[in-house]
Coordinates of C-alpha atoms in Angstrom, one line a residue:
Chain P
M1 CA 35.7 -12.9 1.8
E2 CA 38.8 -13.9 0.0
K3 CA 37.5 -17.6 -0.2
F4 CA 34.4 -15.9 -1.6
K5 CA 35.9 -13.8 -4.0
S6 CA 37.9 -16.6 -5.4
F7 CA 35.2 -18.8 -5.3
L8 CA 33.1 -16.2 -7.9
I9 CA 36.1 -15.8 -10.3
R10 CA 36.0 -19.7 -10.4
K11 CA 32.3 -19.7 -11.3
K12 CA 32.3 -16.7 -13.4
K13 CA 33.3 -18.6 -16.4
P14 CA 30.6 -21.3 -16.3
V15 CA 27.9 -18.7 -15.5
I16 CA 28.9 -16.8 -18.6
F17 CA 28.8 -19.9 -20.5
S18 CA 25.3 -21.1 -19.3
V19 CA 23.8 -17.5 -20.1
L20 CA 25.8 -17.6 -23.2
G21 CA 24.4 -21.2 -24.3
I22 CA 20.7 -20.3 -23.6
A23 CA 20.9 -16.8 -25.4
V24 CA 22.1 -18.6 -28.5
F25 CA 19.3 -21.2 -28.1
I26 CA 16.7 -18.5 -27.6
I27 CA 17.9 -16.6 -30.6
C28 CA 18.4 -19.6 -32.9
N29 CA 14.6 -20.7 -32.0
A30 CA 13.6 -17.1 -32.8
L31 CA 15.3 -16.9 -35.7
I32 CA 13.6 -20.3 -36.9
S33 CA 10.3 -19.3 -36.1
S34 CA 10.4 -15.8 -37.4
G35 CA 11.6 -17.4 -40.6
T36 CA 14.8 -14.9 -41.1
L37 CA 17.1 -18.0 -41.4
G38 CA 15.1 -19.4 -44.0
R39 CA 14.7 -23.0 -44.7
Q40 CA 18.4 -23.4 -46.1
G41 CA 19.6 -22.0 -43.0
A42 CA 17.3 -23.7 -40.7
G43 CA 18.2 -26.9 -42.0
L44 CA 21.8 -26.2 -41.4
L45 CA 21.4 -25.8 -37.5
V46 CA 21.4 -29.8 -36.7
P47 CA 24.2 -30.6 -39.1
I48 CA 26.2 -28.0 -37.3
C49 CA 25.3 -29.6 -33.9
I50 CA 26.1 -32.8 -35.2
N51 CA 29.7 -31.7 -36.2
I52 CA 30.2 -29.7 -32.9
M53 CA 29.4 -33.1 -31.0
L54 CA 31.7 -35.1 -33.6
A55 CA 34.5 -32.6 -33.3
V56 CA 34.4 -31.9 -29.5
S57 CA 34.6 -35.5 -29.0
L58 CA 37.5 -36.2 -31.4
N59 CA 39.2 -33.5 -30.1
L60 CA 39.5 -35.2 -26.6
I61 CA 41.2 -38.2 -28.3
V62 CA 43.3 -35.8 -30.8
G63 CA 44.0 -32.9 -28.9
F64 CA 44.0 -34.1 -25.1
L65 CA 45.2 -37.5 -25.2
G66 CA 47.3 -36.9 -28.2
E67 CA 46.4 -39.9 -30.3
L68 CA 45.4 -39.8 -33.7
S69 CA 42.1 -41.4 -34.4
L70 CA 41.0 -42.1 -38.0
G71 CA 37.9 -44.3 -37.2
H72 CA 35.7 -41.4 -35.8
A73 CA 33.0 -42.1 -38.4
G74 CA 33.2 -45.8 -37.6
F75 CA 31.9 -44.9 -34.2
M76 CA 29.4 -42.6 -35.5
S77 CA 27.9 -45.3 -38.0
V78 CA 27.8 -47.9 -35.1
G79 CA 25.8 -45.3 -32.9
A80 CA 23.8 -44.3 -35.9
Y81 CA 22.7 -47.9 -37.0
A82 CA 22.0 -48.9 -33.3
G83 CA 19.9 -46.2 -32.4
C84 CA 18.1 -45.9 -36.0
L85 CA 17.4 -49.8 -35.5
F86 CA 15.9 -49.2 -32.1
T87 CA 13.5 -46.3 -33.2
I88 CA 12.6 -48.7 -36.0
H89 CA 11.6 -51.5 -34.2
F90 CA 10.2 -50.1 -31.1
D91 CA 7.1 -48.1 -30.8
L92 CA 7.4 -46.0 -27.8
P93 CA 6.4 -42.3 -27.1
V94 CA 8.8 -40.1 -29.0
Y95 CA 10.0 -38.3 -25.9
I96 CA 11.2 -41.3 -24.4
E97 CA 12.0 -43.2 -27.4
F98 CA 14.3 -40.7 -29.0
P99 CA 16.6 -39.8 -25.8
L100 CA 16.4 -43.5 -25.2
A101 CA 17.7 -44.1 -28.8
L102 CA 20.4 -41.5 -28.2
I103 CA 21.7 -43.2 -25.0
I104 CA 21.5 -46.6 -26.7
G105 CA 23.5 -45.5 -29.9
G106 CA 26.0 -44.0 -27.5
L107 CA 26.5 -46.8 -25.4
V108 CA 26.9 -49.4 -28.3
A109 CA 29.5 -46.7 -29.9
A110 CA 31.2 -46.7 -26.3
I111 CA 31.3 -50.5 -26.5
F112 CA 33.2 -50.3 -29.7
G113 CA 35.5 -47.7 -27.9
V114 CA 36.3 -50.3 -25.7
I115 CA 37.0 -52.9 -28.3
I116 CA 39.0 -50.4 -30.0
G117 CA 40.5 -48.9 -27.0
L118 CA 41.9 -52.4 -26.0
P119 CA 44.5 -53.0 -28.5
A120 CA 44.9 -49.0 -28.7
L121 CA 46.5 -49.5 -25.3
R122 CA 49.6 -51.5 -26.5
L123 CA 50.1 -49.2 -29.4
N124 CA 50.6 -45.6 -30.1
G125 CA 51.2 -42.9 -32.7
D126 CA 51.2 -44.2 -36.5
Y127 CA 50.4 -47.8 -35.5
L128 CA 47.4 -46.5 -33.7
A129 CA 46.0 -44.2 -36.2
I130 CA 46.2 -47.3 -38.5
V131 CA 44.4 -49.5 -36.4
T132 CA 41.5 -46.9 -35.7
L133 CA 41.4 -46.6 -39.9
A134 CA 41.2 -50.3 -40.0
F135 CA 38.6 -50.3 -37.7
G136 CA 36.5 -48.1 -39.2
E137 CA 36.7 -49.7 -42.6
I138 CA 35.8 -53.3 -41.0
I139 CA 32.6 -51.7 -39.5
R140 CA 31.8 -50.4 -42.9
S141 CA 32.2 -53.5 -44.8
I142 CA 30.4 -55.6 -42.2
I143 CA 27.6 -53.3 -42.0
N144 CA 27.7 -53.2 -45.6
S145 CA 27.4 -57.0 -45.9
L146 CA 24.7 -57.5 -43.2
E147 CA 20.9 -58.2 -43.8
F148 CA 19.4 -56.1 -40.9
T149 CA 21.2 -52.9 -41.5
G150 CA 20.2 -53.1 -45.1
G151 CA 23.4 -53.6 -46.5
A152 CA 24.8 -51.3 -49.2
G153 CA 21.1 -49.8 -50.2
G154 CA 21.0 -48.3 -46.9
L155 CA 18.7 -48.4 -43.8
K156 CA 15.5 -46.9 -44.5
G157 CA 11.9 -45.7 -42.8
I158 CA 13.8 -44.0 -40.0
N159 CA 11.6 -41.3 -38.2
K160 CA 12.8 -37.8 -38.8
F161 CA 12.9 -37.1 -34.8
S162 CA 15.8 -34.9 -34.9
N163 CA 15.1 -31.3 -34.5
F164 CA 17.1 -28.4 -33.6
S165 CA 16.1 -28.1 -29.8
V166 CA 17.2 -31.9 -29.3
A167 CA 20.3 -31.5 -31.0
Y168 CA 21.4 -28.4 -29.3
I169 CA 20.9 -29.7 -25.9
A170 CA 22.8 -32.8 -27.0
A171 CA 25.8 -30.6 -28.5
M172 CA 25.5 -28.5 -25.1
L173 CA 25.6 -31.7 -23.0
T174 CA 28.8 -33.0 -24.9
I175 CA 30.4 -29.7 -24.3
I176 CA 29.6 -29.6 -20.9
V177 CA 30.5 -33.2 -20.0
I178 CA 34.0 -32.6 -22.3
V179 CA 34.9 -29.6 -20.9
N180 CA 34.3 -30.8 -17.2
L181 CA 36.5 -33.8 -17.7
V182 CA 39.1 -31.9 -19.4
H183 CA 39.3 -29.3 -16.5
S184 CA 39.2 -32.2 -13.7
R185 CA 41.8 -34.1 -12.2
H186 CA 41.2 -36.9 -14.8
G187 CA 41.6 -34.3 -17.7
R188 CA 44.8 -33.1 -16.1
A189 CA 46.1 -37.1 -16.3
I190 CA 45.0 -37.2 -19.7
T191 CA 47.0 -34.5 -21.0
A192 CA 50.0 -35.5 -18.7
I193 CA 50.0 -38.7 -21.1
R194 CA 49.8 -36.6 -24.2
D195 CA 52.8 -34.7 -23.0
N196 CA 55.0 -37.4 -21.7
I197 CA 53.5 -40.8 -21.4
I198 CA 56.6 -42.1 -19.5
S199 CA 57.0 -39.6 -16.8
A200 CA 53.1 -39.9 -16.6
E201 CA 53.4 -43.4 -15.8
A202 CA 56.2 -42.7 -13.1
M203 CA 54.0 -40.1 -11.5
G204 CA 51.2 -43.2 -10.8
I205 CA 48.9 -42.2 -13.6
N206 CA 47.0 -45.3 -14.7
V207 CA 47.7 -44.8 -18.6
V208 CA 45.8 -47.7 -19.3
F209 CA 42.8 -46.3 -17.7
Y210 CA 42.9 -42.9 -19.0
K211 CA 43.5 -43.8 -22.4
L212 CA 40.6 -46.1 -22.3
I213 CA 38.1 -43.7 -20.9
S214 CA 39.0 -41.2 -23.3
F215 CA 38.2 -43.6 -26.0
V216 CA 35.0 -44.7 -24.7
M217 CA 33.7 -41.1 -24.1
A218 CA 34.6 -40.0 -27.6
A219 CA 33.1 -43.3 -29.2
F220 CA 30.0 -42.2 -26.8
F221 CA 29.3 -38.9 -28.0
A222 CA 30.2 -39.8 -31.6
G223 CA 27.7 -42.3 -31.3
A224 CA 24.9 -40.2 -30.2
A225 CA 25.9 -37.7 -33.0
G226 CA 25.3 -40.6 -35.1
V227 CA 21.9 -41.2 -34.0
L228 CA 21.0 -37.8 -34.4
Y229 CA 22.2 -37.9 -37.9
G230 CA 20.2 -41.0 -39.0
H231 CA 17.1 -39.0 -37.7
H232 CA 18.1 -36.0 -39.4
L233 CA 18.6 -37.7 -42.9
A234 CA 15.9 -40.4 -42.4
I235 CA 18.3 -42.8 -44.2
L236 CA 21.4 -44.4 -43.5
K237 CA 24.1 -45.9 -46.1
P238 CA 27.5 -47.4 -45.1
G239 CA 29.2 -45.4 -47.7
T240 CA 28.6 -42.1 -45.7
F241 CA 30.7 -43.3 -42.9
D242 CA 33.8 -43.7 -44.8
F243 CA 37.7 -42.5 -44.5
N244 CA 36.5 -39.2 -45.7
K245 CA 34.2 -38.5 -42.8
S246 CA 36.7 -39.2 -40.4
I247 CA 39.1 -36.8 -42.0
E248 CA 36.5 -34.3 -42.5
I249 CA 35.9 -34.5 -38.6
L250 CA 39.9 -34.5 -38.1
V251 CA 39.9 -31.3 -40.5
I252 CA 37.4 -29.6 -38.3
V253 CA 39.7 -30.4 -34.9
V254 CA 43.0 -29.2 -36.6
L255 CA 41.4 -25.9 -37.5
G256 CA 39.8 -25.1 -34.5
G257 CA 43.2 -26.3 -33.0
M258 CA 44.0 -29.4 -31.0
G259 CA 43.2 -29.1 -27.7
N260 CA 40.8 -26.0 -27.9
I261 CA 37.4 -26.9 -27.7
T262 CA 36.0 -23.4 -28.3
G263 CA 38.0 -23.5 -31.6
S264 CA 36.0 -27.0 -32.3
I265 CA 32.8 -25.3 -32.0
I266 CA 33.7 -22.4 -34.2
A267 CA 35.3 -24.5 -36.9
A268 CA 32.6 -27.0 -36.8
I269 CA 30.0 -24.0 -37.5
I270 CA 32.1 -22.4 -40.0
I271 CA 32.9 -25.9 -41.9
T272 CA 29.3 -26.8 -42.1
I273 CA 28.1 -23.5 -43.4
L274 CA 30.9 -22.5 -45.8
P275 CA 30.3 -25.6 -48.4
E276 CA 26.5 -24.2 -48.6
V277 CA 27.5 -20.7 -48.7
L278 CA 30.2 -21.5 -51.6
R279 CA 28.2 -23.9 -53.6
D280 CA 30.1 -22.7 -56.7
L281 CA 33.3 -23.9 -55.0
S282 CA 32.1 -27.4 -54.0
D283 CA 34.7 -28.9 -56.3
Y284 CA 37.6 -27.3 -54.6
R285 CA 36.3 -28.3 -51.1
M286 CA 38.5 -31.1 -50.6
L287 CA 41.4 -29.3 -52.2
I288 CA 40.9 -26.3 -49.7
Y289 CA 40.8 -28.7 -46.6
S290 CA 43.9 -30.6 -47.6
I291 CA 45.7 -27.2 -48.2
A292 CA 44.6 -25.8 -44.8
L293 CA 45.7 -29.4 -43.0
I294 CA 49.1 -28.6 -44.6
V295 CA 49.5 -25.0 -43.8
M296 CA 47.9 -25.5 -40.2
M297 CA 50.6 -28.4 -39.4
L298 CA 53.4 -26.3 -41.0
S299 CA 52.9 -23.2 -39.5
S300 CA 52.2 -24.7 -36.0
S301 CA 55.7 -26.7 -36.1
S302 CA 57.8 -25.3 -38.7
P303 CA 60.8 -23.8 -37.0
K304 CA 61.5 -21.3 -39.6
L305 CA 57.6 -20.0 -39.9
A306 CA 58.0 -20.2 -36.0
E307 CA 60.8 -17.6 -36.2
L308 CA 58.8 -15.4 -39.1
R309 CA 55.9 -15.4 -36.7
S310 CA 57.7 -14.4 -33.9
K311 CA 59.5 -11.6 -35.9
I312 CA 56.2 -10.5 -36.9
K313 CA 54.7 -10.5 -33.4
G314 CA 57.8 -8.4 -32.3
R315 CA 57.4 -5.9 -35.0
L316 CA 53.4 -5.4 -34.1
R317 CA 54.3 -5.1 -30.5
P318 CA 58.0 -4.1 -29.8
S319 CA 57.6 -3.1 -26.3
T320 CA 56.9 -6.6 -25.0
G321 CA 60.3 -8.1 -26.4
K322 CA 62.1 -5.7 -24.4
E323 CA 60.1 -6.5 -21.3
V324 CA 61.1 -10.1 -21.9
A325 CA 64.9 -9.2 -22.4
Chain S
M1 CA 42.9 -77.8 -56.9
Q2 CA 42.8 -76.1 -60.2
Q3 CA 40.9 -72.9 -59.0
F4 CA 43.2 -72.8 -55.8
C5 CA 46.3 -72.9 -58.1
E6 CA 44.9 -70.2 -60.2
Q7 CA 44.1 -68.2 -56.8
L8 CA 47.5 -68.6 -55.6
L9 CA 48.9 -67.6 -58.7
N10 CA 46.3 -64.3 -58.8
G11 CA 47.4 -63.8 -55.0
L12 CA 51.0 -63.7 -56.0
N13 CA 50.4 -61.3 -58.9
L14 CA 48.5 -58.8 -56.5
G15 CA 50.9 -59.8 -53.6
S16 CA 53.9 -58.6 -55.7
V17 CA 52.1 -55.3 -56.4
Y18 CA 51.6 -54.8 -53.0
A19 CA 55.3 -55.7 -52.1
L20 CA 56.6 -53.2 -54.6
I21 CA 54.2 -50.6 -52.6
A22 CA 55.0 -51.8 -49.3
L23 CA 59.0 -51.2 -49.7
G24 CA 58.3 -47.8 -50.4
Y25 CA 56.6 -47.5 -47.0
T26 CA 59.1 -49.5 -45.1
M27 CA 62.1 -47.7 -46.6
V28 CA 60.7 -44.1 -45.8
Y29 CA 59.5 -45.3 -42.3
G30 CA 62.7 -46.6 -41.5
I31 CA 64.6 -43.4 -42.3
A32 CA 62.2 -40.6 -41.8
K33 CA 60.1 -42.5 -38.9
M34 CA 57.0 -41.1 -40.9
L35 CA 54.1 -43.0 -42.2
N36 CA 54.2 -41.5 -45.7
F37 CA 50.4 -41.2 -46.0
A38 CA 50.4 -39.9 -49.8
H39 CA 52.5 -43.0 -50.9
G40 CA 49.4 -44.5 -52.0
D41 CA 48.3 -41.8 -54.2
I42 CA 51.9 -41.5 -56.0
I43 CA 50.5 -44.8 -57.5
M44 CA 47.7 -43.2 -58.9
V45 CA 49.8 -40.2 -60.3
G46 CA 52.0 -43.1 -61.9
A47 CA 48.7 -44.4 -63.4
Y48 CA 47.4 -41.2 -64.7
T49 CA 51.0 -40.6 -66.3
L50 CA 50.8 -43.7 -67.8
L51 CA 47.2 -43.1 -69.1
L52 CA 48.8 -39.7 -70.5
S53 CA 52.2 -41.1 -72.2
S54 CA 51.0 -44.5 -73.4
T55 CA 47.3 -44.9 -73.8
R56 CA 46.9 -40.8 -75.1
F57 CA 50.2 -40.2 -76.7
G58 CA 51.0 -43.7 -77.9
L59 CA 54.7 -43.4 -76.5
P60 CA 56.7 -46.6 -76.5
W61 CA 56.5 -48.5 -73.5
Y62 CA 60.1 -47.9 -72.4
L63 CA 59.7 -44.6 -72.7
A64 CA 56.3 -44.3 -70.8
V65 CA 57.7 -46.4 -68.0
L66 CA 60.6 -43.9 -67.7
L67 CA 58.3 -41.1 -67.7
C68 CA 56.2 -42.5 -65.2
A69 CA 59.2 -43.2 -63.0
V70 CA 60.8 -39.7 -63.5
V71 CA 57.5 -38.1 -62.7
C72 CA 57.0 -40.1 -59.6
C73 CA 60.6 -39.4 -58.4
V74 CA 60.0 -35.8 -58.9
L75 CA 56.9 -35.7 -57.1
G76 CA 57.9 -37.7 -54.1
V77 CA 61.0 -35.8 -53.3
S78 CA 59.3 -32.3 -53.8
I79 CA 56.6 -33.4 -51.1
E80 CA 59.3 -34.4 -49.1
K81 CA 61.1 -31.0 -49.4
I82 CA 57.9 -28.8 -49.1
A83 CA 55.9 -30.6 -46.6
Y84 CA 58.1 -33.2 -44.6
K85 CA 61.3 -31.7 -44.2
P86 CA 60.0 -28.7 -42.0
L87 CA 58.5 -31.2 -39.7
R88 CA 61.6 -33.2 -39.2
N89 CA 61.4 -32.7 -35.4
A90 CA 57.7 -32.1 -35.0
S91 CA 55.7 -34.7 -33.1
P92 CA 54.5 -37.7 -34.7
L93 CA 51.0 -36.6 -34.7
T94 CA 51.7 -33.5 -36.6
V95 CA 53.6 -35.3 -39.2
L96 CA 51.0 -38.0 -39.8
I97 CA 48.2 -35.0 -40.1
T98 CA 50.4 -33.2 -42.7
A99 CA 51.1 -36.6 -44.8
I100 CA 47.0 -37.0 -44.9
G101 CA 46.7 -33.6 -46.1
V102 CA 49.4 -34.4 -48.8
S103 CA 47.3 -37.5 -49.6
Y104 CA 44.2 -35.4 -50.1
F105 CA 45.6 -32.8 -51.9
L106 CA 46.7 -35.3 -54.6
Q107 CA 43.6 -37.0 -54.8
S108 CA 41.6 -33.7 -55.2
S109 CA 43.9 -32.4 -57.4
A110 CA 43.6 -35.5 -59.9
L111 CA 39.6 -35.3 -59.1
L112 CA 39.8 -31.5 -60.5
I113 CA 42.1 -32.4 -63.6
F114 CA 40.9 -35.7 -64.6
G115 CA 37.3 -35.8 -63.3
S116 CA 35.6 -38.4 -61.2
N117 CA 34.9 -40.7 -64.0
K118 CA 37.4 -43.8 -64.2
Q119 CA 39.3 -44.0 -67.2
K120 CA 40.7 -46.9 -69.2
V121 CA 44.3 -47.6 -69.2
D122 CA 45.8 -49.8 -71.9
S123 CA 48.0 -52.6 -70.6
L124 CA 51.5 -52.2 -71.5
I125 CA 51.9 -56.2 -71.5
K126 CA 51.5 -57.6 -74.6
I127 CA 52.8 -61.1 -73.9
K128 CA 50.7 -63.9 -74.2
G129 CA 50.1 -66.3 -71.4
F130 CA 49.9 -70.2 -71.4
T131 CA 48.1 -73.1 -69.8
V132 CA 49.6 -75.7 -67.6
N133 CA 47.5 -78.8 -66.6
G134 CA 44.1 -76.6 -67.4
I135 CA 45.7 -73.7 -65.0
N136 CA 46.0 -70.3 -66.9
V137 CA 48.8 -68.4 -66.6
S138 CA 48.4 -64.8 -68.0
G139 CA 51.3 -62.7 -69.3
E140 CA 50.5 -60.0 -66.6
S141 CA 51.5 -62.6 -64.0
I142 CA 54.5 -63.6 -65.4
V143 CA 55.6 -59.9 -65.9
T144 CA 54.4 -58.4 -62.5
L145 CA 56.4 -61.6 -60.8
S146 CA 59.7 -61.3 -62.8
V147 CA 59.8 -57.9 -62.8
T148 CA 59.2 -57.9 -58.9
I149 CA 61.7 -60.5 -58.4
V150 CA 64.3 -58.4 -60.6
I151 CA 63.3 -55.3 -58.4
M152 CA 63.9 -56.9 -55.4
I153 CA 67.2 -58.4 -55.9
L154 CA 68.5 -55.3 -57.3
L155 CA 67.3 -53.2 -54.5
T156 CA 68.8 -55.6 -51.9
L157 CA 72.2 -55.3 -53.8
F158 CA 71.9 -51.8 -53.7
I159 CA 71.4 -51.4 -50.0
K160 CA 73.8 -54.0 -49.1
K161 CA 76.9 -53.1 -51.5
T162 CA 76.7 -49.7 -52.6
K163 CA 77.9 -46.5 -50.4
M164 CA 74.6 -45.0 -50.9
G165 CA 72.7 -47.9 -49.9
K166 CA 75.0 -48.4 -46.5
A167 CA 74.3 -44.6 -46.2
M168 CA 70.7 -45.3 -45.9
L169 CA 71.0 -48.2 -43.3
A170 CA 73.1 -46.3 -41.1
V171 CA 70.7 -43.1 -41.5
S172 CA 68.0 -45.4 -40.4
E173 CA 69.9 -46.7 -37.6
D174 CA 70.8 -43.4 -36.0
K175 CA 70.4 -40.0 -38.1
G176 CA 72.9 -38.2 -35.9
A177 CA 75.6 -40.6 -35.6
A178 CA 75.4 -40.9 -39.4
Q179 CA 75.5 -37.4 -39.9
L180 CA 78.8 -37.1 -37.8
M181 CA 80.4 -40.1 -39.9
G182 CA 80.1 -37.6 -42.9
V183 CA 76.7 -39.1 -44.3
N184 CA 74.7 -36.7 -46.2
V185 CA 71.3 -37.0 -44.1
N186 CA 69.0 -34.8 -46.4
A187 CA 70.4 -36.1 -49.7
T188 CA 69.9 -39.8 -48.4
I189 CA 66.4 -38.9 -47.1
S190 CA 65.6 -37.4 -50.5
L191 CA 66.9 -40.6 -52.2
T192 CA 64.8 -43.0 -50.3
F193 CA 61.8 -40.8 -51.5
A194 CA 62.9 -41.3 -54.9
I195 CA 63.4 -44.8 -54.9
G196 CA 60.4 -45.3 -53.0
S197 CA 58.2 -43.1 -55.6
A198 CA 59.9 -44.8 -58.5
L199 CA 58.8 -48.3 -56.8
A200 CA 55.4 -46.7 -56.5
A201 CA 55.3 -45.7 -60.1
V202 CA 56.4 -49.3 -61.0
A203 CA 53.9 -50.9 -59.0
G204 CA 51.1 -48.1 -60.7
I205 CA 52.0 -49.3 -64.1
L206 CA 51.8 -53.2 -63.0
Y207 CA 48.6 -52.5 -61.1
M208 CA 47.2 -50.7 -64.2
S209 CA 48.1 -53.9 -66.3
S210 CA 45.8 -56.1 -64.2
Y211 CA 42.8 -53.8 -63.3
G212 CA 42.7 -51.4 -66.4
F213 CA 41.1 -48.6 -64.8
V214 CA 42.4 -45.5 -62.9
G215 CA 40.5 -42.9 -61.0
P216 CA 41.6 -40.1 -58.3
Y217 CA 41.1 -42.6 -55.5
T218 CA 42.6 -45.8 -57.2
G219 CA 45.6 -45.3 -55.0
S220 CA 44.5 -45.0 -51.8
L221 CA 43.0 -48.6 -51.2
P222 CA 46.3 -50.6 -52.3
G223 CA 48.3 -48.1 -50.3
I224 CA 46.7 -48.8 -47.3
K225 CA 46.5 -52.3 -48.0
A226 CA 50.4 -52.2 -48.7
F227 CA 50.7 -50.5 -45.5
V228 CA 49.2 -53.4 -44.0
A229 CA 51.6 -55.8 -45.7
A230 CA 54.5 -53.6 -44.6
V231 CA 53.1 -53.8 -40.9
L232 CA 52.5 -57.5 -41.2
G233 CA 56.3 -58.0 -42.3
G234 CA 57.7 -55.5 -39.9
I235 CA 58.0 -51.9 -40.7
G236 CA 61.3 -50.9 -41.6
S237 CA 62.3 -54.3 -42.6
I238 CA 62.7 -54.8 -46.5
P239 CA 62.6 -58.5 -46.6
G240 CA 59.6 -58.2 -44.3
A241 CA 57.8 -55.5 -46.8
M242 CA 58.6 -58.3 -49.7
L243 CA 57.2 -61.2 -47.5
G244 CA 54.5 -59.2 -46.1
G245 CA 53.1 -58.1 -49.6
I246 CA 53.1 -61.3 -50.9
L247 CA 51.6 -63.0 -47.8
L248 CA 48.8 -60.4 -47.7
G249 CA 48.1 -60.7 -51.5
I250 CA 47.4 -64.4 -51.1
I251 CA 45.4 -64.1 -48.3
E252 CA 43.3 -61.5 -49.8
S253 CA 42.9 -63.7 -53.0
M254 CA 42.1 -66.8 -51.2
A255 CA 39.3 -64.8 -49.1
K256 CA 38.0 -63.3 -52.0
T257 CA 37.3 -66.8 -53.5
Y258 CA 36.6 -68.9 -50.5
I259 CA 34.9 -66.6 -47.9
S260 CA 33.0 -63.5 -49.1
T261 CA 34.3 -60.8 -51.8
D262 CA 32.6 -58.1 -49.5
L263 CA 34.3 -59.3 -46.2
A264 CA 37.7 -59.8 -48.3
D265 CA 38.5 -56.3 -46.9
A266 CA 37.7 -56.7 -43.5
I267 CA 39.7 -59.6 -43.2
V268 CA 42.9 -57.8 -44.3
F269 CA 42.2 -55.3 -41.8
G270 CA 41.7 -58.0 -39.0
I271 CA 44.9 -59.5 -39.8
L272 CA 46.6 -56.1 -39.5
I273 CA 45.0 -55.6 -36.1
V274 CA 45.6 -59.4 -35.0
V275 CA 49.5 -59.0 -35.8
L276 CA 49.6 -55.6 -34.2
L277 CA 48.0 -57.3 -31.0
F278 CA 50.5 -60.1 -30.9
R279 CA 53.3 -59.1 -32.5
P280 CA 53.5 -55.3 -32.9
T281 CA 57.0 -55.3 -34.6
G282 CA 55.5 -57.7 -37.2
L283 CA 57.1 -61.0 -38.8
L284 CA 60.8 -59.9 -39.4
G285 CA 60.8 -56.8 -37.6
K286 CA 63.2 -55.8 -34.6
K287 CA 62.1 -55.1 -31.1
R288 CA 63.0 -51.6 -30.1
I289 CA 63.2 -50.7 -26.6
E290 CA 62.0 -47.4 -25.7
K291 CA 64.4 -45.3 -23.8
V292 CA 63.5 -42.3 -21.5

């Protein structure tokens, strides 16, 4: 009986999660078909799903592995080009072709994840961040100079396969896989590496393997998100996947909270909708992002601000302070 | 041969600008153990200051240069005080994200103030070039090279001979021990940011004299490349930054001429990755053993 109870408690969260997931899906579909969202609102649903995929996958590297990747747009672009070239050159039925394109985009990006992950094993911190940045730039300038990718003019003639249902399912799969990974034995190993790499190594955790697996997983989902992106806009330009794109994903992760997947999802929704709602403020968008980044970092780590925060908390809930004392 | 010599000279020219920027990176990294991502954007601020002071208001060149250096110094020191100082004991990830935030803040502020169009900056250098054996030596190259050499000599003397310079070395070696020996750590870190930013201002002026246009994103690419140069030479090492900058400038200009203009940036970044793989401490860097 005890065992059954704990089983229920343990299983409750996934049940709530899946009910919520299905409910959101049905509500969104109902809103689209009834036209409540309007064209503009409905057009935002796919970008929201794409950003959720990107943010959740980057959170695995930044939040859980504790390394900074500035090349997430690079993974996205590799996946996008691979998937879109596949659907352009092959003529299969859509329901086979598009899922296959998503997987191919993901796999190609994952291969690049290995290529980036391998040097990353020897590096950490600032150096790793710069190497990922360099990789992103290299990928961009190579795509720019190649013939079959359309060069700087962009890749045209992509079918508009992306719709809300596909994007939603892909985003859900991303969330499910990453949440399960993070809560598994492997996820604990990854967070152990973040907290202290030397003690993690001493406890017998295979640092090389886990760093690599985090990069590969993150790259896979970023690549799949890229494929969705390409089939949503119907055109791919290498200029889209620059450093700014990587930073935008990073902003989502940081705003949502590093190591917090629910936060990433909420932040992805807000950051995608906000520029559309505040069209007048579009010039100030990057300024607001940058201030948000600085303030978030200062408020979470500055000792003075932490003191201030605990004071405010203590004033709001004086009883808890006594209990601790 | 003639083309080779001209490209070598171009490379030296570009490389000395990179070296000046890389010095700022490497000094800040050595002392604060942080990658100042906003360093490249200080060049942009310097270039805009030059645009306003010299091209718009017609100040004489020495006043314009002085103004650029002062503006950048003040900016660099205030960035350190506001954004980086509270995070001195925070994780490197936090500091790096803050620095990226600062970089974006500077870029988007410039975008709002000056607009996204690139604007023409008149070169401060009025010296005429000359020709040797059919090789053109431009006035810009002469001034850039000589200014860089003078600055490097002065900087080396400053660090080796003066009390402040020795304090900088001591802080970069061991912050705690330096503090116990009576070194004012905060003042030394501020001084480092001030010198680094002033060098960035000079680099910005020299960069403008060769390229002539300034936009909100002017600083980011030379900034990143200068970082590559600092890593190539061994980050934290001052002669390394000079060597790395010059080498990188030559490699870039050769790659542009003999391989491909489109791929030159990719080659530069490829070199960074190869260096980090085989010599993570760079050409002249010291090996650091990680202690538990």
